[in-house]
Short mmCIF file of C-alpha atoms and ligand atoms in Angstrom, two decimals:
data_model
loop_
_atom_site.label_atom_id
_atom_site.label_comp_id
_atom_site.label_asym_id
_atom_site.label_seq_id
_atom_site.Cartn_x
_atom_site.Cartn_y
_atom_site.Cartn_z
CA MET V 1 0.00 0.00 0.00
CA LYS V 2 2.68 2.47 1.03
CA LYS V 3 4.72 1.61 -2.07
CA ILE V 4 1.72 2.51 -4.22
CA PHE V 5 1.69 5.97 -2.70
CA LEU V 6 5.37 6.43 -3.43
CA LEU V 7 4.49 5.66 -7.02
CA PHE V 8 1.71 8.27 -6.83
CA PHE V 9 4.25 10.80 -5.75
CA VAL V 10 6.52 10.04 -8.69
CA LEU V 11 3.52 10.42 -11.03
CA ALA V 12 2.47 13.57 -9.26
CA THR V 13 5.73 15.35 -9.94
CA GLY V 14 4.67 15.33 -13.59
CA LEU V 15 1.86 17.71 -12.65
CA ALA V 16 4.03 20.57 -11.48
CA ILE V 17 3.68 23.58 -13.70
CA HIS V 18 6.16 26.42 -13.38
CA ALA V 19 5.08 29.86 -14.47
CA GLN V 20 7.61 31.98 -16.29
CA PRO V 21 8.68 34.93 -14.14
CA ASP V 22 8.11 37.45 -16.93
CA THR V 23 4.60 36.34 -17.90
CA SER V 24 2.75 37.21 -14.70
CA HIS V 25 0.38 39.48 -16.64
CA VAL V 26 -0.54 36.73 -19.09
CA GLN V 27 -3.50 34.43 -18.44
CA VAL V 28 -2.12 30.90 -18.27
CA THR V 29 -4.37 28.56 -20.19
CA THR V 30 -2.38 25.33 -20.15
CA PHE V 31 -3.70 24.16 -16.80
CA ASN V 32 -7.10 22.49 -16.75
CA VAL V 33 -8.59 22.02 -13.26
CA ASN V 34 -10.77 19.05 -14.16
CA ASP V 35 -8.00 17.26 -16.05
CA ALA V 36 -5.55 17.82 -13.18
CA THR V 37 -8.16 16.51 -10.71
CA GLU V 38 -8.76 13.39 -12.80
CA HIS V 39 -5.02 12.86 -13.12
CA TRP V 40 -4.68 12.80 -9.34
CA LEU V 41 -7.75 10.61 -8.82
CA ASN V 42 -6.43 8.11 -11.35
CA THR V 43 -3.35 7.58 -9.19
CA LEU V 44 -5.65 5.48 -7.01
CA SER V 45 -6.98 2.69 -9.20
CA GLY V 46 -7.56 -1.02 -9.53
CA ALA V 47 -7.40 -3.15 -6.41
CA ALA V 48 -6.32 -0.29 -4.12
CA ARG V 49 -9.35 1.79 -5.13
CA ALA V 50 -11.73 -1.18 -4.84
CA LYS V 51 -10.36 -1.90 -1.37
CA SER V 52 -10.80 1.70 -0.21
CA ASP V 53 -14.36 1.80 -1.61
CA ALA V 54 -15.28 -1.52 0.00
CA TYR V 55 -13.86 -0.51 3.37
CA PHE V 56 -15.68 2.81 3.43
CA GLU V 57 -18.99 1.52 2.05
CA GLY V 58 -18.90 -1.28 4.62
CA GLY V 59 -18.80 1.54 7.17
CA TYR V 60 -22.25 2.73 5.99
CA TRP V 61 -23.69 -0.63 6.95
CA LEU V 62 -21.83 -0.59 10.23
CA ILE V 63 -23.71 2.59 11.20
CA LEU V 64 -26.93 0.61 10.75
CA TRP V 65 -25.65 -2.56 12.45
CA ASN V 66 -24.42 -0.54 15.43
CA THR V 67 -27.83 1.08 15.81
CA LEU V 68 -29.70 -2.22 15.52
CA TYR V 69 -27.26 -3.89 17.90
CA ALA V 70 -27.83 -1.09 20.42
CA VAL V 71 -31.59 -1.79 20.19
CA PHE V 72 -30.88 -5.49 20.75
CA VAL V 73 -28.74 -4.73 23.83
CA GLY V 74 -31.49 -2.44 25.13
CA ALA V 75 -33.98 -5.29 24.70
CA ILE V 76 -31.78 -7.60 26.81
CA PHE V 77 -31.77 -5.04 29.61
CA LEU V 78 -35.47 -4.20 29.43
CA LEU V 79 -37.26 -7.31 28.17
CA GLY V 80 -34.69 -9.88 29.32
CA GLY V 81 -35.00 -8.75 32.94
CA LEU V 82 -31.38 -7.63 33.31
CA SER V 83 -32.33 -4.09 34.30
CA LYS V 84 -34.76 -5.37 36.98
CA ARG V 85 -32.02 -7.52 38.50
CA MET V 86 -29.58 -4.60 38.52
CA LYS V 87 -32.23 -2.47 40.22
CA ALA V 88 -32.75 -5.14 42.86
CA ILE V 89 -29.00 -5.16 43.58
CA VAL V 90 -28.53 -1.38 43.82
CA ASP V 91 -31.76 -0.91 45.83
CA ARG V 92 -29.95 -2.41 48.83
CA VAL V 93 -28.19 0.93 49.16
CA LYS V 94 -30.33 3.67 50.71
CA ASN V 95 -29.08 6.85 49.02
CA VAL V 96 -30.72 7.26 45.60
CA ASN V 97 -27.67 8.99 44.07
CA ILE V 98 -25.42 6.09 45.10
CA GLN V 99 -28.02 3.67 43.71
CA ASN V 100 -27.92 5.52 40.39
CA LEU V 101 -24.13 5.61 40.36
CA LEU V 102 -23.92 1.86 40.98
CA TYR V 103 -26.59 1.10 38.38
CA ALA V 104 -24.73 3.25 35.83
CA LEU V 105 -21.43 1.46 36.61
CA LEU V 106 -23.07 -1.93 36.12
CA TYR V 107 -24.84 -0.72 32.99
CA PHE V 108 -21.64 0.48 31.30
CA ILE V 109 -19.70 -2.70 32.11
CA LEU V 110 -22.52 -5.05 31.03
CA SER V 111 -23.15 -3.03 27.86
CA TRP V 112 -19.47 -3.24 26.99
CA ILE V 113 -19.60 -7.04 27.40
CA LEU V 114 -22.79 -7.35 25.33
CA LEU V 115 -21.38 -5.07 22.60
CA PHE V 116 -18.03 -6.88 22.57
CA PRO V 117 -18.69 -9.14 19.52
CA LEU V 118 -19.44 -6.13 17.35
CA SER V 119 -16.61 -4.01 18.76
CA ILE V 120 -13.95 -6.68 18.26
CA TYR V 121 -15.17 -7.27 14.70
CA GLN V 122 -15.17 -3.64 13.66
CA GLY V 123 -12.32 -2.40 15.82
CA TYR V 124 -9.88 -5.26 15.35
CA TYR V 125 -10.72 -7.97 12.77
CA ARG V 126 -12.18 -5.71 10.12
CA GLU V 127 -9.28 -3.24 10.38
CA HIS V 128 -6.78 -6.09 9.91
CA GLN V 129 -8.82 -7.55 7.07
CA TYR V 130 -8.18 -4.26 5.20
CA ASN V 131 -4.56 -3.93 6.45
CA LEU V 132 -5.45 -0.74 8.26
CA SER V 133 -4.33 -1.62 11.78
CA ASN V 134 -0.91 -2.19 13.35
CA LEU V 135 -2.34 -3.21 16.72
CA THR V 136 -1.95 -6.73 18.06
CA LEU V 137 -5.03 -8.26 19.64
CA GLY V 138 -3.44 -7.59 23.04
CA GLY V 139 -2.72 -3.99 22.10
CA TRP V 140 -6.26 -3.47 20.87
CA PHE V 141 -7.70 -5.02 24.03
CA LYS V 142 -5.51 -2.83 26.23
CA GLU V 143 -6.89 0.28 24.49
CA GLU V 144 -10.42 -1.05 24.94
CA MET V 145 -9.74 -1.48 28.66
CA ILE V 146 -8.41 2.07 28.99
CA GLY V 147 -11.43 3.41 27.07
CA LEU V 148 -13.83 1.35 29.18
CA SER V 149 -12.26 2.50 32.47
CA VAL V 150 -12.39 6.16 31.50
CA GLY V 151 -15.91 5.77 30.05
CA VAL V 152 -17.27 3.95 33.11
CA ILE V 153 -15.90 6.52 35.57
CA LEU V 154 -16.83 9.66 33.63
CA GLY V 155 -20.10 8.22 32.26
CA SER V 156 -21.35 7.09 35.69
CA ILE V 157 -20.67 10.50 37.21
CA LEU V 158 -22.42 12.20 34.28
CA LEU V 159 -25.50 9.96 34.55
CA THR V 160 -25.74 10.43 38.32
CA LEU V 161 -25.83 14.18 37.75
CA VAL V 162 -28.36 13.89 34.93
CA TYR V 163 -30.71 11.73 37.03
CA PHE V 164 -30.33 14.13 39.95
CA ALA V 165 -31.48 16.94 37.65
CA MET V 166 -34.31 14.75 36.31
CA ARG V 167 -35.76 14.32 39.80
CA LYS V 168 -35.68 18.06 40.40
CA ALA V 169 -36.72 19.35 36.96
CA GLY V 170 -39.73 17.13 36.15
CA ASN V 171 -41.02 17.67 32.59
CA LYS V 172 -38.20 20.04 31.78
CA TRP V 173 -35.59 17.33 32.46
CA TRP V 174 -34.41 17.30 28.86
CA MET V 175 -33.22 20.92 29.04
CA TRP V 176 -31.24 20.15 32.17
CA ALA V 177 -29.88 16.92 30.73
CA ALA V 178 -28.72 18.77 27.61
CA GLY V 179 -27.18 21.53 29.75
CA ILE V 180 -25.26 19.08 31.95
CA CYS V 181 -24.03 17.14 28.89
CA ILE V 182 -22.84 20.38 27.24
CA VAL V 183 -20.84 21.39 30.34
CA PHE V 184 -19.50 17.86 30.56
CA ILE V 185 -18.43 17.68 26.89
CA THR V 186 -16.78 21.10 27.19
CA PHE V 187 -14.84 19.79 30.19
CA ILE V 188 -13.78 16.65 28.28
CA VAL V 189 -12.63 18.68 25.26
CA PHE V 190 -10.59 20.85 27.63
CA VAL V 191 -8.89 18.01 29.54
CA ALA V 192 -8.59 15.51 26.66
CA PRO V 193 -5.24 16.72 25.23
CA VAL V 194 -3.62 16.79 28.66
CA PHE V 195 -5.15 13.73 30.35
CA LEU V 196 -6.98 11.47 27.88
CA SER V 197 -4.97 11.42 24.63
CA PRO V 198 -1.68 10.60 26.46
CA MET V 199 -3.35 7.42 27.81
CA PHE V 200 -3.33 6.03 24.26
CA ASN V 201 -0.24 7.63 22.72
CA ASP V 202 3.05 9.24 23.70
CA TYR V 203 3.04 12.97 23.02
CA LYS V 204 6.21 14.99 22.88
CA PRO V 205 7.19 18.37 21.47
CA LEU V 206 7.97 18.21 17.75
CA ALA V 207 11.66 17.36 17.24
CA GLU V 208 14.01 20.29 16.57
CA GLY V 209 15.05 20.79 12.94
CA PRO V 210 14.24 22.64 9.70
CA LEU V 211 10.72 21.17 9.60
CA LYS V 212 9.92 22.46 13.06
CA GLN V 213 11.23 25.88 12.04
CA GLN V 214 8.99 25.88 8.95
CA ILE V 215 5.94 24.91 11.02
CA LEU V 216 6.73 27.48 13.70
CA SER V 217 7.13 30.11 11.02
CA MET V 218 3.71 29.20 9.58
CA ALA V 219 2.26 29.25 13.08
CA ARG V 220 3.68 32.72 13.80
CA ALA V 221 2.41 33.97 10.44
CA ASN V 222 -1.09 32.87 11.50
CA SER V 223 -0.95 34.11 15.11
CA ILE V 224 -0.81 30.65 16.66
CA PRO V 225 1.06 30.09 19.95
CA ALA V 226 4.14 28.46 18.49
CA GLU V 227 5.05 26.24 21.43
CA ASN V 228 1.91 24.15 21.07
CA VAL V 229 3.12 21.79 18.32
CA TYR V 230 3.41 18.13 19.34
CA GLN V 231 4.12 14.80 17.70
CA PHE V 232 2.67 11.45 18.76
CA ASP V 233 3.29 7.77 17.98
CA ALA V 234 0.15 6.93 15.98
CA SER V 235 2.13 4.30 14.03
CA LYS V 236 1.48 1.83 16.83
CA GLN V 237 -2.20 1.91 15.85
CA SER V 238 -2.05 2.30 12.04
CA ASP V 239 -0.21 3.82 9.06
CA ARG V 240 -2.78 6.60 8.66
CA VAL V 241 -1.38 10.09 8.28
CA SER V 242 -3.11 12.51 10.57
CA ALA V 243 -2.83 15.61 12.69
CA ASN V 244 -5.28 17.39 14.94
CA VAL V 245 -6.06 20.49 16.90
CA SER V 246 -7.43 19.67 20.33
CA GLY V 247 -8.41 21.34 23.57
CA PHE V 248 -9.15 25.01 24.01
CA GLY V 249 -7.90 27.91 26.07
CA SER V 250 -4.69 26.92 27.80
CA THR V 251 -4.87 23.30 26.60
CA THR V 252 -5.13 24.07 22.87
CA ARG V 253 -2.46 22.27 20.90
CA ILE V 254 -1.64 21.18 17.39
CA SER V 255 -0.40 17.59 17.17
CA LEU V 256 0.94 15.72 14.16
CA ASN V 257 1.43 11.99 14.05
CA ASP V 258 4.62 10.11 13.30
CA ASN V 259 3.16 8.55 10.12
CA LEU V 260 2.88 12.04 8.70
CA LEU V 261 6.53 12.66 9.58
CA LYS V 262 7.62 9.34 8.04
CA ARG V 263 5.48 9.23 4.92
CA CYS V 264 5.21 12.85 3.82
CA THR V 265 7.53 15.43 2.27
CA PRO V 266 8.05 18.75 4.11
CA ALA V 267 5.67 20.43 1.62
CA GLU V 268 3.00 17.83 2.36
CA ILE V 269 3.48 18.23 6.10
CA ARG V 270 3.17 22.00 5.72
CA SER V 271 -0.06 21.56 3.80
CA VAL V 272 -1.48 19.33 6.57
CA MET V 273 -0.33 21.79 9.24
CA GLY V 274 -1.95 24.62 7.27
CA HIS V 275 -5.24 22.70 7.47
CA GLU V 276 -4.86 22.13 11.23
CA MET V 277 -3.94 25.77 11.80
CA GLY V 278 -7.15 26.65 9.95
CA HIS V 279 -9.15 24.78 12.60
CA TYR V 280 -7.34 26.80 15.23
CA VAL V 281 -7.59 30.23 13.61
CA MET V 282 -11.27 29.79 12.69
CA ASN V 283 -12.12 28.72 16.27
CA HIS V 284 -13.57 25.43 15.12
CA VAL V 285 -13.43 23.90 18.60
CA TYR V 286 -15.71 26.63 19.98
CA LYS V 287 -18.00 26.60 16.96
CA GLY V 288 -18.16 22.80 17.11
CA LEU V 289 -19.09 22.93 20.80
CA PHE V 290 -21.81 25.46 20.07
CA GLU V 291 -23.26 23.41 17.23
CA MET V 292 -23.09 20.28 19.38
CA SER V 293 -24.93 22.13 22.15
CA VAL V 294 -27.80 23.13 19.87
CA LEU V 295 -27.97 19.58 18.55
CA LEU V 296 -28.04 18.09 22.05
CA VAL V 297 -31.00 20.27 23.07
CA VAL V 298 -32.90 19.17 19.94
CA LEU V 299 -31.84 15.55 20.51
CA PHE V 300 -33.01 15.46 24.13
CA ALA V 301 -36.32 17.20 23.27
CA PHE V 302 -36.86 14.53 20.59
CA ILE V 303 -35.96 11.74 23.03
CA ASN V 304 -38.32 13.18 25.66
CA PHE V 305 -41.18 13.19 23.15
CA VAL V 306 -40.61 9.60 22.01
CA PHE V 307 -39.96 8.37 25.57
CA ASN V 308 -43.35 9.66 26.71
CA LEU V 309 -45.07 8.05 23.72
CA ILE V 310 -43.51 4.67 24.40
CA THR V 311 -43.86 4.55 28.16
CA ARG V 312 -47.52 5.64 28.07
CA ARG V 313 -48.29 2.47 26.12
CA TYR V 314 -45.58 -0.02 26.96
CA GLY V 315 -44.14 1.31 30.23
CA ASP V 316 -45.39 -1.64 32.33
CA ARG V 317 -44.10 -4.22 29.90
CA LEU V 318 -40.66 -2.57 29.74
CA GLY V 319 -40.56 -1.97 33.49
CA VAL V 320 -40.04 1.75 32.86
CA LYS V 321 -42.44 4.26 34.40
CA GLU V 322 -40.74 7.40 35.59
CA ILE V 323 -38.00 8.95 33.52
CA SER V 324 -36.23 10.00 36.73
CA ASP V 325 -36.01 6.34 37.77
CA ILE V 326 -32.58 4.96 36.73
CA GLY V 327 -34.40 1.93 35.23
CA SER V 328 -35.23 4.25 32.30
CA LEU V 329 -31.54 4.33 31.27
CA PRO V 330 -31.56 1.38 28.82
CA LEU V 331 -34.59 2.83 27.02
CA LEU V 332 -33.01 6.29 26.91
CA ALA V 333 -29.80 4.74 25.53
CA VAL V 334 -31.76 3.00 22.75
CA LEU V 335 -33.55 6.25 21.89
CA PHE V 336 -30.22 8.09 21.92
CA SER V 337 -28.75 5.55 19.47
CA LEU V 338 -31.78 5.83 17.18
CA ALA V 339 -31.71 9.64 17.31
CA SER V 340 -27.96 9.70 16.62
CA PHE V 341 -28.60 7.43 13.64
CA VAL V 342 -31.25 9.81 12.29
CA PHE V 343 -28.98 12.81 12.86
CA THR V 344 -25.93 11.20 11.17
CA PRO V 345 -26.15 13.44 8.05
CA VAL V 346 -26.48 16.50 10.29
CA THR V 347 -23.43 15.75 12.47
CA ASN V 348 -21.41 14.70 9.41
CA THR V 349 -22.31 17.92 7.63
CA MET V 350 -21.35 19.96 10.69
CA THR V 351 -17.83 18.49 10.74
CA ARG V 352 -17.48 18.26 6.94
CA THR V 353 -18.22 21.99 6.65
CA GLN V 354 -15.44 22.80 9.11
CA GLU V 355 -13.06 20.43 7.33
CA THR V 356 -13.76 22.14 4.00
CA GLU V 357 -13.04 25.52 5.61
CA ALA V 358 -9.80 24.17 7.07
CA ASP V 359 -8.80 22.81 3.63
CA MET V 360 -9.32 26.25 2.16
CA PHE V 361 -7.33 27.91 4.94
CA GLY V 362 -4.57 25.32 4.56
CA LEU V 363 -4.22 25.94 0.83
CA ASN V 364 -3.86 29.66 1.43
CA ALA V 365 -1.48 29.23 4.35
CA ALA V 366 0.80 26.52 2.92
CA ARG V 367 0.42 27.39 -0.79
CA GLU V 368 1.22 23.78 -1.75
CA PRO V 369 -1.72 22.56 -3.90
CA ASP V 370 0.06 19.49 -5.28
CA ALA V 371 1.32 18.47 -1.86
CA GLU V 372 -2.25 18.93 -0.58
CA ALA V 373 -3.59 16.78 -3.42
CA HIS V 374 -1.07 14.05 -2.67
CA VAL V 375 -2.07 13.98 1.00
CA ASP V 376 -5.73 13.88 -0.09
CA MET V 377 -4.87 10.78 -2.08
CA MET V 378 -3.18 9.22 0.97
CA LEU V 379 -6.32 9.86 3.01
CA SER V 380 -8.27 7.98 0.37
CA GLU V 381 -6.64 4.76 1.54
CA TYR V 382 -9.61 4.39 3.85
CA ARG V 383 -12.15 6.89 2.54
CA LYS V 384 -13.96 6.24 -0.75
CA ILE V 385 -12.54 8.83 -3.09
CA ASP V 386 -15.40 9.57 -5.46
CA PRO V 387 -18.86 9.28 -3.84
CA GLY V 388 -22.21 10.50 -5.13
CA TYR V 389 -23.58 13.89 -4.04
CA TRP V 390 -26.00 12.60 -1.39
CA GLU V 391 -23.62 9.85 -0.36
CA GLU V 392 -21.11 12.53 0.65
CA ILE V 393 -23.73 14.52 2.56
CA PHE V 394 -24.95 11.47 4.47
CA PHE V 395 -21.75 9.61 5.23
CA TYR V 396 -18.73 11.93 5.01
CA ASP V 397 -17.35 13.77 8.03
CA HIS V 398 -14.57 15.13 5.76
CA PRO V 399 -14.89 16.23 2.13
CA SER V 400 -14.37 13.39 -0.34
CA GLY V 401 -10.98 12.96 -1.97
CA ARG V 402 -12.45 14.19 -5.26
CA ASN V 403 -13.69 17.45 -3.76
CA ARG V 404 -10.48 18.04 -1.81
CA VAL V 405 -8.25 17.44 -4.85
CA HIS V 406 -10.55 19.59 -6.98
CA MET V 407 -10.30 22.44 -4.44
CA ALA V 408 -6.51 22.15 -4.46
CA MET V 409 -6.37 22.16 -8.26
CA GLN V 410 -8.77 25.10 -8.46
CA TRP V 411 -6.51 26.99 -6.02
CA LYS V 412 -3.52 26.05 -8.15
CA ALA V 413 -5.22 27.26 -11.34
CA GLU V 414 -5.85 30.66 -9.73
CA HIS V 415 -2.25 30.98 -8.51
CA LEU V 416 -0.24 29.63 -11.40
CA ASN V 417 1.72 32.82 -11.72
CA GLU V 418 2.55 33.01 -8.02
CA ILE V 419 3.46 29.53 -6.80
CA LYS V 420 6.99 28.22 -7.04
ZN1 ZN G 501 -9.41 18.80 9.87
#
C-alpha cells in the first residue's frame, strides 16, 4: 500500500507547472482544473481503489448494524429482565444517588460485554482484514480497557448528575440533561489533550530541525502560539497520516502523528499543518461545541417526546415508568442511538463543513496545492474517493478525496503565476 503511494508521488511530480517569471500578466491557459483533478484521482486505481471503496462503504452498513445492535442490547436489559435484577441489587443501598451511580457502573460494564462481539469485529478484525491496523489483539484489548475504564468513571458521574437533575426538573428534564451534557463535553474537550490522549499515545514536542522551524514560522504567520506543536506515535495503531487540533484555552495544541513525519515530504506536512492551523484560527473547537450544544437540546427534546409516547403504552411491559427512575436508562440509551442514527447526516455535515473551511485555509497558508492533493490521495486509503452527491452529505465527516483534490487544483489554477 505504502509503495503505491510512493508511485503516486513520482507520477504527481509530472503535474508541477512552473510559471515563467516574466509572464505574470498573461492568463495561463495550459492548466485544466478538471484534467488535473482526474489525473490525481487516477493515481488510485484497480485493487487499491476497490479496497478503499469496500472498506468505506462497509462503514455505511456498520452505522446501521451498530444502531440495531444497540436496540438489541437495550432489549436484553429491558425485556430480558437484566435491568430489573440490577435495580434489585442497587436498591440495597439507601441513598438514591449512590443507587444511580452503581446502576450506571453496572450498565456500562454489562453493555461493553454485550457489545463486545461487534466491537472486536469492527475495531480489530475488520481493520486487519483491510490492512489498516498495526495493533496486536493484546494492544487493541488494552486500548479497549483504557477506554472502558475512563468511560465507566466519567459516564457514571455524568449519569448520576443527569438523574439528579431529572428528579428536580420534572417535565423540563431534557433541558437540564442537555445543559449538563454540554458542560460535561466542554470539560472533556478541555482536559482531553492533557489527560486522555496521552493514555493512548506518547506525546512529545515536535523534534528540533528545519521542519519544526517551517511549522513554527507558519504558526507565527497565522498568530498561533508556536510552542503548542506536538508529535505522537500513531504508528502503533495504524499507518494513517493525521494531525489534529485539540483542547481550548490553555490546553489548545496542534499535534501531528509520526506517520505524517515518516510518509510525507516537508511540503506535504506544511499543507497538513496549514489545514490544522485553519481549525485553530477559525475557532472550530468553539464553533463545534456550540453546534453540538444546539444539537443536544434538539436531541433530548426529541428523546423526551418519544420516551413519553412509548412509556404511556408499553411502560409496564418494559418496566419503565418514571424517567427520573434509573431503570429508564436502557430505554433512553436505545432512543439516543436511534436519534444519533437519524442525525448522522447533520453531524457529518457539521464536521465536513469545518473540514472544507480548514482545507481552504490550509491551501492559502501553505500554498502547496500538489502536496495537498497528494495527502488527499493518501487519506483515500480508507475513505472512498469519489462518492455521489447525497452519499457525501450522508456519510462523510470530511470532504471526499475528489472534492479536496478539486479544491486544491482550483486553487492552483488561480495561482499559477505566483506559486513556485
Ligand atoms: Zn481537519
